[in-house]
Amino acid sequence: MILTPHPELRIQHRVIGRERAPLLVVDHLVADPDRLLRKAASRSFEKMPTMFPGLRAPAPPSYQRLLEDTLNPLLHEAFGMSPGRFVFPMCHFSLVTQAPESLHFLQRVPHIDSVSGEGLATVHYLFRTPWGGTDFYRHRRSGFEYIDESRHAAYFACLSQESREDAAQRGGYIDGDSPLFERVADVEGVFNRLVVYRRNSLHSGRIGNDRALPADPLQGRLSINSFIDVVH
């Protein structure tokens, strides 16, 4: 499967909240995104032993090459990182399917993917129905918008305490401000848009609680989610 960048690719450089973590938004990423939809429809999706509230299937290797070719020239300006070889700890088609009422506490609050400020995460939206985008948050009690190694122990100790308080009992997916978190940035889920951020930024998919989430990749909240480490 050969993937090429869209001739009208557009790039936005943004920052998140008070702590000004970098955020990159790339519109019109792939020249023919419907090829990815057809590929997803042919894959066998499975539930994996992770926090992700849905099903996943491997993305094609050519997608990884496309991301490396597209993002490498942008790394220095966007993230202060030198270009290098991309290593992908994860690169999957992802389909959110879990019912809101079945989520446990850590699935109902923003999360990080790593404490490292060097690792990047990407979300490539592959749905045309308005299924929501990606939001970034500040933890109210600590004021943290990202969690690195120096903050990890204190943050999760505080979050564990908060999980037992009345304010944490509201069910469903987080969608904007809550008693524990304040939304500080958002990216709309636009078809063929890629969002890139540091894996230690507090974030969550914006997922509505008012309708069922289809398990069909052609109808549901399909994205490609990747973790990227840059090797020099």
PDB file of C-alpha atoms in Angstrom:
ATOM      1  CA  MET A   1       0.000   0.000   0.000  1.00  0.00           C
ATOM      2  CA  ILE A   2       1.553   3.285  -1.148  1.00  0.00           C
ATOM      3  CA  LEU A   3       0.495   6.452   0.669  1.00  0.00           C
ATOM      4  CA  THR A   4       1.375   9.951  -0.514  1.00  0.00           C
ATOM      5  CA  PRO A   5       0.909  13.328   1.192  1.00  0.00           C
ATOM      6  CA  HIS A   6      -1.955  15.536   0.096  1.00  0.00           C
ATOM      7  CA  PRO A   7      -0.880  18.347  -2.277  1.00  0.00           C
ATOM      8  CA  GLU A   8      -2.820  20.867  -0.137  1.00  0.00           C
ATOM      9  CA  LEU A   9      -1.340  19.812   3.214  1.00  0.00           C
ATOM     10  CA  ARG A  10      -1.691  22.618   5.795  1.00  0.00           C
ATOM     11  CA  ILE A  11       0.225  23.060   9.059  1.00  0.00           C
ATOM     12  CA  GLN A  12      -0.701  24.935  12.249  1.00  0.00           C
ATOM     13  CA  HIS A  13       1.674  25.463  15.180  1.00  0.00           C
ATOM     14  CA  ARG A  14      -0.165  25.931  18.483  1.00  0.00           C
ATOM     15  CA  VAL A  15       0.584  25.830  22.221  1.00  0.00           C
ATOM     16  CA  ILE A  16      -1.366  24.295  25.098  1.00  0.00           C
ATOM     17  CA  GLY A  17      -2.497  26.312  28.122  1.00  0.00           C
ATOM     18  CA  ARG A  18      -0.344  28.200  30.637  1.00  0.00           C
ATOM     19  CA  GLU A  19       2.538  25.761  30.408  1.00  0.00           C
ATOM     20  CA  ARG A  20       2.677  26.228  26.629  1.00  0.00           C
ATOM     21  CA  ALA A  21       3.403  22.692  25.546  1.00  0.00           C
ATOM     22  CA  PRO A  22       3.670  22.477  21.755  1.00  0.00           C
ATOM     23  CA  LEU A  23       0.842  21.214  19.575  1.00  0.00           C
ATOM     24  CA  LEU A  24       0.971  20.585  15.831  1.00  0.00           C
ATOM     25  CA  VAL A  25      -2.126  20.277  13.614  1.00  0.00           C
ATOM     26  CA  VAL A  26      -1.767  18.998  10.044  1.00  0.00           C
ATOM     27  CA  ASP A  27      -4.784  19.201   7.744  1.00  0.00           C
ATOM     28  CA  HIS A  28      -5.199  17.174   4.532  1.00  0.00           C
ATOM     29  CA  LEU A  29      -2.526  14.684   5.565  1.00  0.00           C
ATOM     30  CA  VAL A  30      -3.064  11.865   3.052  1.00  0.00           C
ATOM     31  CA  ALA A  31      -3.787  12.323  -0.643  1.00  0.00           C
ATOM     32  CA  ASP A  32      -6.363   9.492  -0.656  1.00  0.00           C
ATOM     33  CA  PRO A  33      -7.614   8.962   2.921  1.00  0.00           C
ATOM     34  CA  ASP A  34     -10.418   6.686   1.722  1.00  0.00           C
ATOM     35  CA  ARG A  35      -7.760   4.057   0.964  1.00  0.00           C
ATOM     36  CA  LEU A  36      -7.060   3.971   4.697  1.00  0.00           C
ATOM     37  CA  LEU A  37     -10.759   3.552   5.386  1.00  0.00           C
ATOM     38  CA  ARG A  38     -10.932   0.598   3.029  1.00  0.00           C
ATOM     39  CA  LYS A  39      -7.833  -0.903   4.636  1.00  0.00           C
ATOM     40  CA  ALA A  40      -9.388  -0.480   8.102  1.00  0.00           C
ATOM     41  CA  ALA A  41     -12.597  -2.163   6.929  1.00  0.00           C
ATOM     42  CA  SER A  42     -10.573  -5.219   5.879  1.00  0.00           C
ATOM     43  CA  ARG A  43      -8.768  -5.556   9.232  1.00  0.00           C
ATOM     44  CA  SER A  44      -9.759  -7.666  12.232  1.00  0.00           C
ATOM     45  CA  PHE A  45     -10.171  -5.323  15.206  1.00  0.00           C
ATOM     46  CA  GLU A  46      -9.526  -6.634  18.711  1.00  0.00           C
ATOM     47  CA  LYS A  47      -9.760  -5.468  22.291  1.00  0.00           C
ATOM     48  CA  MET A  48      -6.235  -5.015  23.645  1.00  0.00           C
ATOM     49  CA  PRO A  49      -5.030  -5.063  27.267  1.00  0.00           C
ATOM     50  CA  THR A  50      -4.722  -1.280  27.491  1.00  0.00           C
ATOM     51  CA  MET A  51      -6.759   1.621  28.829  1.00  0.00           C
ATOM     52  CA  PHE A  52      -8.075   2.405  25.355  1.00  0.00           C
ATOM     53  CA  PRO A  53     -11.904   2.204  25.410  1.00  0.00           C
ATOM     54  CA  GLY A  54     -12.408   0.247  22.237  1.00  0.00           C
ATOM     55  CA  LEU A  55     -10.865  -1.904  19.526  1.00  0.00           C
ATOM     56  CA  ARG A  56      -7.605  -1.740  17.603  1.00  0.00           C
ATOM     57  CA  ALA A  57      -5.895  -3.209  14.530  1.00  0.00           C
ATOM     58  CA  PRO A  58      -2.393  -2.605  13.135  1.00  0.00           C
ATOM     59  CA  ALA A  59      -1.984   0.253  10.652  1.00  0.00           C
ATOM     60  CA  PRO A  60      -0.028  -0.482   7.459  1.00  0.00           C
ATOM     61  CA  PRO A  61       3.780   0.017   7.546  1.00  0.00           C
ATOM     62  CA  SER A  62       3.507   2.532   4.702  1.00  0.00           C
ATOM     63  CA  TYR A  63       1.590   4.808   7.078  1.00  0.00           C
ATOM     64  CA  GLN A  64       4.608   4.934   9.388  1.00  0.00           C
ATOM     65  CA  ARG A  65       6.825   5.930   6.465  1.00  0.00           C
ATOM     66  CA  LEU A  66       4.385   8.696   5.524  1.00  0.00           C
ATOM     67  CA  LEU A  67       4.448  10.099   9.066  1.00  0.00           C
ATOM     68  CA  GLU A  68       8.250  10.056   9.178  1.00  0.00           C
ATOM     69  CA  ASP A  69       8.585  11.809   5.818  1.00  0.00           C
ATOM     70  CA  THR A  70       5.936  14.406   6.717  1.00  0.00           C
ATOM     71  CA  LEU A  71       6.852  15.182  10.327  1.00  0.00           C
ATOM     72  CA  ASN A  72      10.647  14.954  10.362  1.00  0.00           C
ATOM     73  CA  PRO A  73      11.145  18.378   8.719  1.00  0.00           C
ATOM     74  CA  LEU A  74       8.744  19.936  11.261  1.00  0.00           C
ATOM     75  CA  LEU A  75      10.263  18.567  14.474  1.00  0.00           C
ATOM     76  CA  HIS A  76      12.729  21.359  15.224  1.00  0.00           C
ATOM     77  CA  GLU A  77      10.312  24.261  14.836  1.00  0.00           C
ATOM     78  CA  ALA A  78       7.328  22.495  16.386  1.00  0.00           C
ATOM     79  CA  PHE A  79       8.936  20.593  19.284  1.00  0.00           C
ATOM     80  CA  GLY A  80      12.552  21.765  19.527  1.00  0.00           C
ATOM     81  CA  MET A  81      13.686  18.270  18.506  1.00  0.00           C
ATOM     82  CA  SER A  82      16.314  17.277  15.964  1.00  0.00           C
ATOM     83  CA  PRO A  83      15.137  15.149  13.033  1.00  0.00           C
ATOM     84  CA  GLY A  84      15.992  11.466  13.132  1.00  0.00           C
ATOM     85  CA  ARG A  85      14.733   7.974  12.509  1.00  0.00           C
ATOM     86  CA  PHE A  86      11.205   7.295  13.751  1.00  0.00           C
ATOM     87  CA  VAL A  87      10.497   4.304  15.978  1.00  0.00           C
ATOM     88  CA  PHE A  88       6.831   3.440  16.583  1.00  0.00           C
ATOM     89  CA  PRO A  89       6.018   1.780  19.928  1.00  0.00           C
ATOM     90  CA  MET A  90       2.414   1.848  18.662  1.00  0.00           C
ATOM     91  CA  CYS A  91       0.679   2.548  15.346  1.00  0.00           C
ATOM     92  CA  HIS A  92      -2.910   1.266  15.209  1.00  0.00           C
ATOM     93  CA  PHE A  93      -6.283   1.864  13.704  1.00  0.00           C
ATOM     94  CA  SER A  94      -8.373   2.728  16.777  1.00  0.00           C
ATOM     95  CA  LEU A  95     -12.138   2.499  17.081  1.00  0.00           C
ATOM     96  CA  VAL A  96     -13.816   3.831  20.239  1.00  0.00           C
ATOM     97  CA  THR A  97     -16.675   1.489  21.154  1.00  0.00           C
ATOM     98  CA  GLN A  98     -16.937   1.280  24.946  1.00  0.00           C
ATOM     99  CA  ALA A  99     -20.236   2.362  26.489  1.00  0.00           C
ATOM    100  CA  PRO A 100     -19.901   5.439  28.743  1.00  0.00           C
ATOM    101  CA  GLU A 101     -21.509   3.742  31.737  1.00  0.00           C
ATOM    102  CA  SER A 102     -18.888   0.952  31.712  1.00  0.00           C
ATOM    103  CA  LEU A 103     -15.834   3.208  32.059  1.00  0.00           C
ATOM    104  CA  HIS A 104     -13.749   3.056  35.210  1.00  0.00           C
ATOM    105  CA  PHE A 105     -12.282   6.145  36.858  1.00  0.00           C
ATOM    106  CA  LEU A 106      -9.014   6.389  34.915  1.00  0.00           C
ATOM    107  CA  GLN A 107     -10.927   6.144  31.632  1.00  0.00           C
ATOM    108  CA  ARG A 108     -13.148   9.049  32.680  1.00  0.00           C
ATOM    109  CA  VAL A 109     -10.324  11.534  33.271  1.00  0.00           C
ATOM    110  CA  PRO A 110      -7.518  12.910  31.060  1.00  0.00           C
ATOM    111  CA  HIS A 111      -4.399  10.785  30.820  1.00  0.00           C
ATOM    112  CA  ILE A 112      -0.781  10.816  29.695  1.00  0.00           C
ATOM    113  CA  ASP A 113       0.921   8.217  27.514  1.00  0.00           C
ATOM    114  CA  SER A 114       4.422   8.641  28.962  1.00  0.00           C
ATOM    115  CA  VAL A 115       6.338  10.860  31.395  1.00  0.00           C
ATOM    116  CA  SER A 116       8.978  11.593  28.744  1.00  0.00           C
ATOM    117  CA  GLY A 117       8.889  15.011  27.127  1.00  0.00           C
ATOM    118  CA  GLU A 118      10.665  13.580  24.073  1.00  0.00           C
ATOM    119  CA  GLY A 119       8.041  11.032  23.015  1.00  0.00           C
ATOM    120  CA  LEU A 120       5.319  12.196  20.627  1.00  0.00           C
ATOM    121  CA  ALA A 121       1.771  10.990  20.057  1.00  0.00           C
ATOM    122  CA  THR A 122      -0.379  11.451  16.964  1.00  0.00           C
ATOM    123  CA  VAL A 123      -4.082  11.073  16.242  1.00  0.00           C
ATOM    124  CA  HIS A 124      -5.265  10.991  12.627  1.00  0.00           C
ATOM    125  CA  TYR A 125      -9.048  11.415  12.376  1.00  0.00           C
ATOM    126  CA  LEU A 126     -10.680   9.156   9.789  1.00  0.00           C
ATOM    127  CA  PHE A 127     -14.375   9.842  10.411  1.00  0.00           C
ATOM    128  CA  ARG A 128     -16.676  12.278   8.634  1.00  0.00           C
ATOM    129  CA  THR A 129     -19.508  12.039  11.171  1.00  0.00           C
ATOM    130  CA  PRO A 130     -18.935  14.565  14.007  1.00  0.00           C
ATOM    131  CA  TRP A 131     -17.593  12.120  16.603  1.00  0.00           C
ATOM    132  CA  GLY A 132     -15.444  14.689  18.449  1.00  0.00           C
ATOM    133  CA  GLY A 133     -11.764  15.599  18.567  1.00  0.00           C
ATOM    134  CA  THR A 134      -9.019  15.751  21.173  1.00  0.00           C
ATOM    135  CA  ASP A 135      -8.933  17.973  24.270  1.00  0.00           C
ATOM    136  CA  PHE A 136      -6.067  18.997  26.562  1.00  0.00           C
ATOM    137  CA  TYR A 137      -6.448  19.670  30.274  1.00  0.00           C
ATOM    138  CA  ARG A 138      -5.084  21.229  33.447  1.00  0.00           C
ATOM    139  CA  HIS A 139      -5.441  19.302  36.703  1.00  0.00           C
ATOM    140  CA  ARG A 140      -7.144  21.810  38.987  1.00  0.00           C
ATOM    141  CA  ARG A 141      -5.613  20.816  42.310  1.00  0.00           C
ATOM    142  CA  SER A 142      -1.984  20.650  41.158  1.00  0.00           C
ATOM    143  CA  GLY A 143      -2.126  23.079  38.232  1.00  0.00           C
ATOM    144  CA  PHE A 144      -0.255  20.543  36.089  1.00  0.00           C
ATOM    145  CA  GLU A 145      -0.887  20.399  32.336  1.00  0.00           C
ATOM    146  CA  TYR A 146       1.829  17.823  31.704  1.00  0.00           C
ATOM    147  CA  ILE A 147       3.233  15.066  33.910  1.00  0.00           C
ATOM    148  CA  ASP A 148       6.968  14.389  33.754  1.00  0.00           C
ATOM    149  CA  GLU A 149       9.111  12.233  36.038  1.00  0.00           C
ATOM    150  CA  SER A 150       9.409  14.974  38.662  1.00  0.00           C
ATOM    151  CA  ARG A 151       5.599  15.340  38.895  1.00  0.00           C
ATOM    152  CA  HIS A 152       4.549  11.721  38.469  1.00  0.00           C
ATOM    153  CA  ALA A 153       4.445  10.519  42.090  1.00  0.00           C
ATOM    154  CA  ALA A 154       2.746  13.619  43.508  1.00  0.00           C
ATOM    155  CA  TYR A 155       0.195  13.813  40.692  1.00  0.00           C
ATOM    156  CA  PHE A 156      -0.946  10.203  40.833  1.00  0.00           C
ATOM    157  CA  ALA A 157      -1.068  10.237  44.637  1.00  0.00           C
ATOM    158  CA  CYS A 158      -3.375  13.254  44.418  1.00  0.00           C
ATOM    159  CA  LEU A 159      -5.467  11.653  41.667  1.00  0.00           C
ATOM    160  CA  SER A 160      -5.834   8.470  43.707  1.00  0.00           C
ATOM    161  CA  GLN A 161      -7.187  10.501  46.623  1.00  0.00           C
ATOM    162  CA  GLU A 162      -9.540  12.432  44.340  1.00  0.00           C
ATOM    163  CA  SER A 163     -10.903   9.202  42.862  1.00  0.00           C
ATOM    164  CA  ARG A 164     -12.545   8.479  46.228  1.00  0.00           C
ATOM    165  CA  GLU A 165     -14.181  11.897  46.534  1.00  0.00           C
ATOM    166  CA  ASP A 166     -17.721  12.792  45.483  1.00  0.00           C
ATOM    167  CA  ALA A 167     -16.476  15.051  42.673  1.00  0.00           C
ATOM    168  CA  ALA A 168     -15.013  12.023  40.862  1.00  0.00           C
ATOM    169  CA  GLN A 169     -18.212  10.004  40.712  1.00  0.00           C
ATOM    170  CA  ARG A 170     -19.681  11.600  37.595  1.00  0.00           C
ATOM    171  CA  GLY A 171     -19.841   8.876  34.939  1.00  0.00           C
ATOM    172  CA  GLY A 172     -19.131   8.850  31.218  1.00  0.00           C
ATOM    173  CA  TYR A 173     -16.443  10.266  28.994  1.00  0.00           C
ATOM    174  CA  ILE A 174     -14.994  13.635  29.980  1.00  0.00           C
ATOM    175  CA  ASP A 175     -16.198  16.367  27.641  1.00  0.00           C
ATOM    176  CA  GLY A 176     -14.870  19.763  28.727  1.00  0.00           C
ATOM    177  CA  ASP A 177     -14.455  21.189  32.222  1.00  0.00           C
ATOM    178  CA  SER A 178     -15.099  18.905  35.190  1.00  0.00           C
ATOM    179  CA  PRO A 179     -14.713  19.273  38.965  1.00  0.00           C
ATOM    180  CA  LEU A 180     -11.182  17.832  38.733  1.00  0.00           C
ATOM    181  CA  PHE A 181      -9.917  19.159  35.384  1.00  0.00           C
ATOM    182  CA  GLU A 182     -10.117  22.303  33.275  1.00  0.00           C
ATOM    183  CA  ARG A 183      -9.955  22.118  29.486  1.00  0.00           C
ATOM    184  CA  VAL A 184      -7.165  24.396  28.205  1.00  0.00           C
ATOM    185  CA  ALA A 185      -7.036  23.533  24.475  1.00  0.00           C
ATOM    186  CA  ASP A 186      -9.026  21.571  21.933  1.00  0.00           C
ATOM    187  CA  VAL A 187      -8.657  20.219  18.422  1.00  0.00           C
ATOM    188  CA  GLU A 188     -11.735  19.453  16.345  1.00  0.00           C
ATOM    189  CA  GLY A 189     -11.978  15.988  14.824  1.00  0.00           C
ATOM    190  CA  VAL A 190     -11.847  16.923  11.137  1.00  0.00           C
ATOM    191  CA  PHE A 191     -11.579  14.175   8.520  1.00  0.00           C
ATOM    192  CA  ASN A 192      -7.953  13.609   7.402  1.00  0.00           C
ATOM    193  CA  ARG A 193      -6.551  15.895  10.119  1.00  0.00           C
ATOM    194  CA  LEU A 194      -3.516  14.847  12.166  1.00  0.00           C
ATOM    195  CA  VAL A 195      -2.773  16.215  15.633  1.00  0.00           C
ATOM    196  CA  VAL A 196       0.704  15.794  17.163  1.00  0.00           C
ATOM    197  CA  TYR A 197       1.593  16.445  20.823  1.00  0.00           C
ATOM    198  CA  ARG A 198       3.995  15.378  23.540  1.00  0.00           C
ATOM    199  CA  ARG A 199       2.950  12.136  25.182  1.00  0.00           C
ATOM    200  CA  ASN A 200       3.183  13.648  28.671  1.00  0.00           C
ATOM    201  CA  SER A 201       0.489  16.291  28.037  1.00  0.00           C
ATOM    202  CA  LEU A 202      -2.791  15.612  29.853  1.00  0.00           C
ATOM    203  CA  HIS A 203      -5.320  14.846  27.140  1.00  0.00           C
ATOM    204  CA  SER A 204      -8.453  12.935  26.281  1.00  0.00           C
ATOM    205  CA  GLY A 205     -10.533  12.141  23.255  1.00  0.00           C
ATOM    206  CA  ARG A 206     -13.697  14.254  23.132  1.00  0.00           C
ATOM    207  CA  ILE A 207     -16.368  11.573  23.014  1.00  0.00           C
ATOM    208  CA  GLY A 208     -20.064  12.209  23.468  1.00  0.00           C
ATOM    209  CA  ASN A 209     -22.106  10.302  26.019  1.00  0.00           C
ATOM    210  CA  ASP A 210     -25.438  10.631  24.187  1.00  0.00           C
ATOM    211  CA  ARG A 211     -25.250   7.974  21.452  1.00  0.00           C
ATOM    212  CA  ALA A 212     -23.957   4.480  20.787  1.00  0.00           C
ATOM    213  CA  LEU A 213     -20.442   4.077  19.385  1.00  0.00           C
ATOM    214  CA  PRO A 214     -20.515   1.745  16.336  1.00  0.00           C
ATOM    215  CA  ALA A 215     -17.984  -1.077  16.015  1.00  0.00           C
ATOM    216  CA  ASP A 216     -17.966  -0.566  12.231  1.00  0.00           C
ATOM    217  CA  PRO A 217     -14.819   1.345  11.108  1.00  0.00           C
ATOM    218  CA  LEU A 218     -16.757   2.892   8.211  1.00  0.00           C
ATOM    219  CA  GLN A 219     -19.416   4.308  10.553  1.00  0.00           C
ATOM    220  CA  GLY A 220     -17.702   4.808  13.906  1.00  0.00           C
ATOM    221  CA  ARG A 221     -15.060   6.956  15.596  1.00  0.00           C
ATOM    222  CA  LEU A 222     -12.073   5.660  13.638  1.00  0.00           C
ATOM    223  CA  SER A 223      -8.595   7.130  13.938  1.00  0.00           C
ATOM    224  CA  ILE A 224      -4.988   6.053  13.577  1.00  0.00           C
ATOM    225  CA  ASN A 225      -3.136   6.521  16.859  1.00  0.00           C
ATOM    226  CA  SER A 226       0.654   6.415  16.978  1.00  0.00           C
ATOM    227  CA  PHE A 227       3.458   6.817  19.487  1.00  0.00           C
ATOM    228  CA  ILE A 228       6.722   8.096  18.030  1.00  0.00           C
ATOM    229  CA  ASP A 229      10.239   8.024  19.450  1.00  0.00           C
ATOM    230  CA  VAL A 230      12.920   9.851  17.448  1.00  0.00           C
ATOM    231  CA  VAL A 231      16.293   8.108  17.337  1.00  0.00           C
ATOM    232  CA  HIS A 232      19.433  10.108  16.425  1.00  0.00           C
TER     233      HIS A 232
END
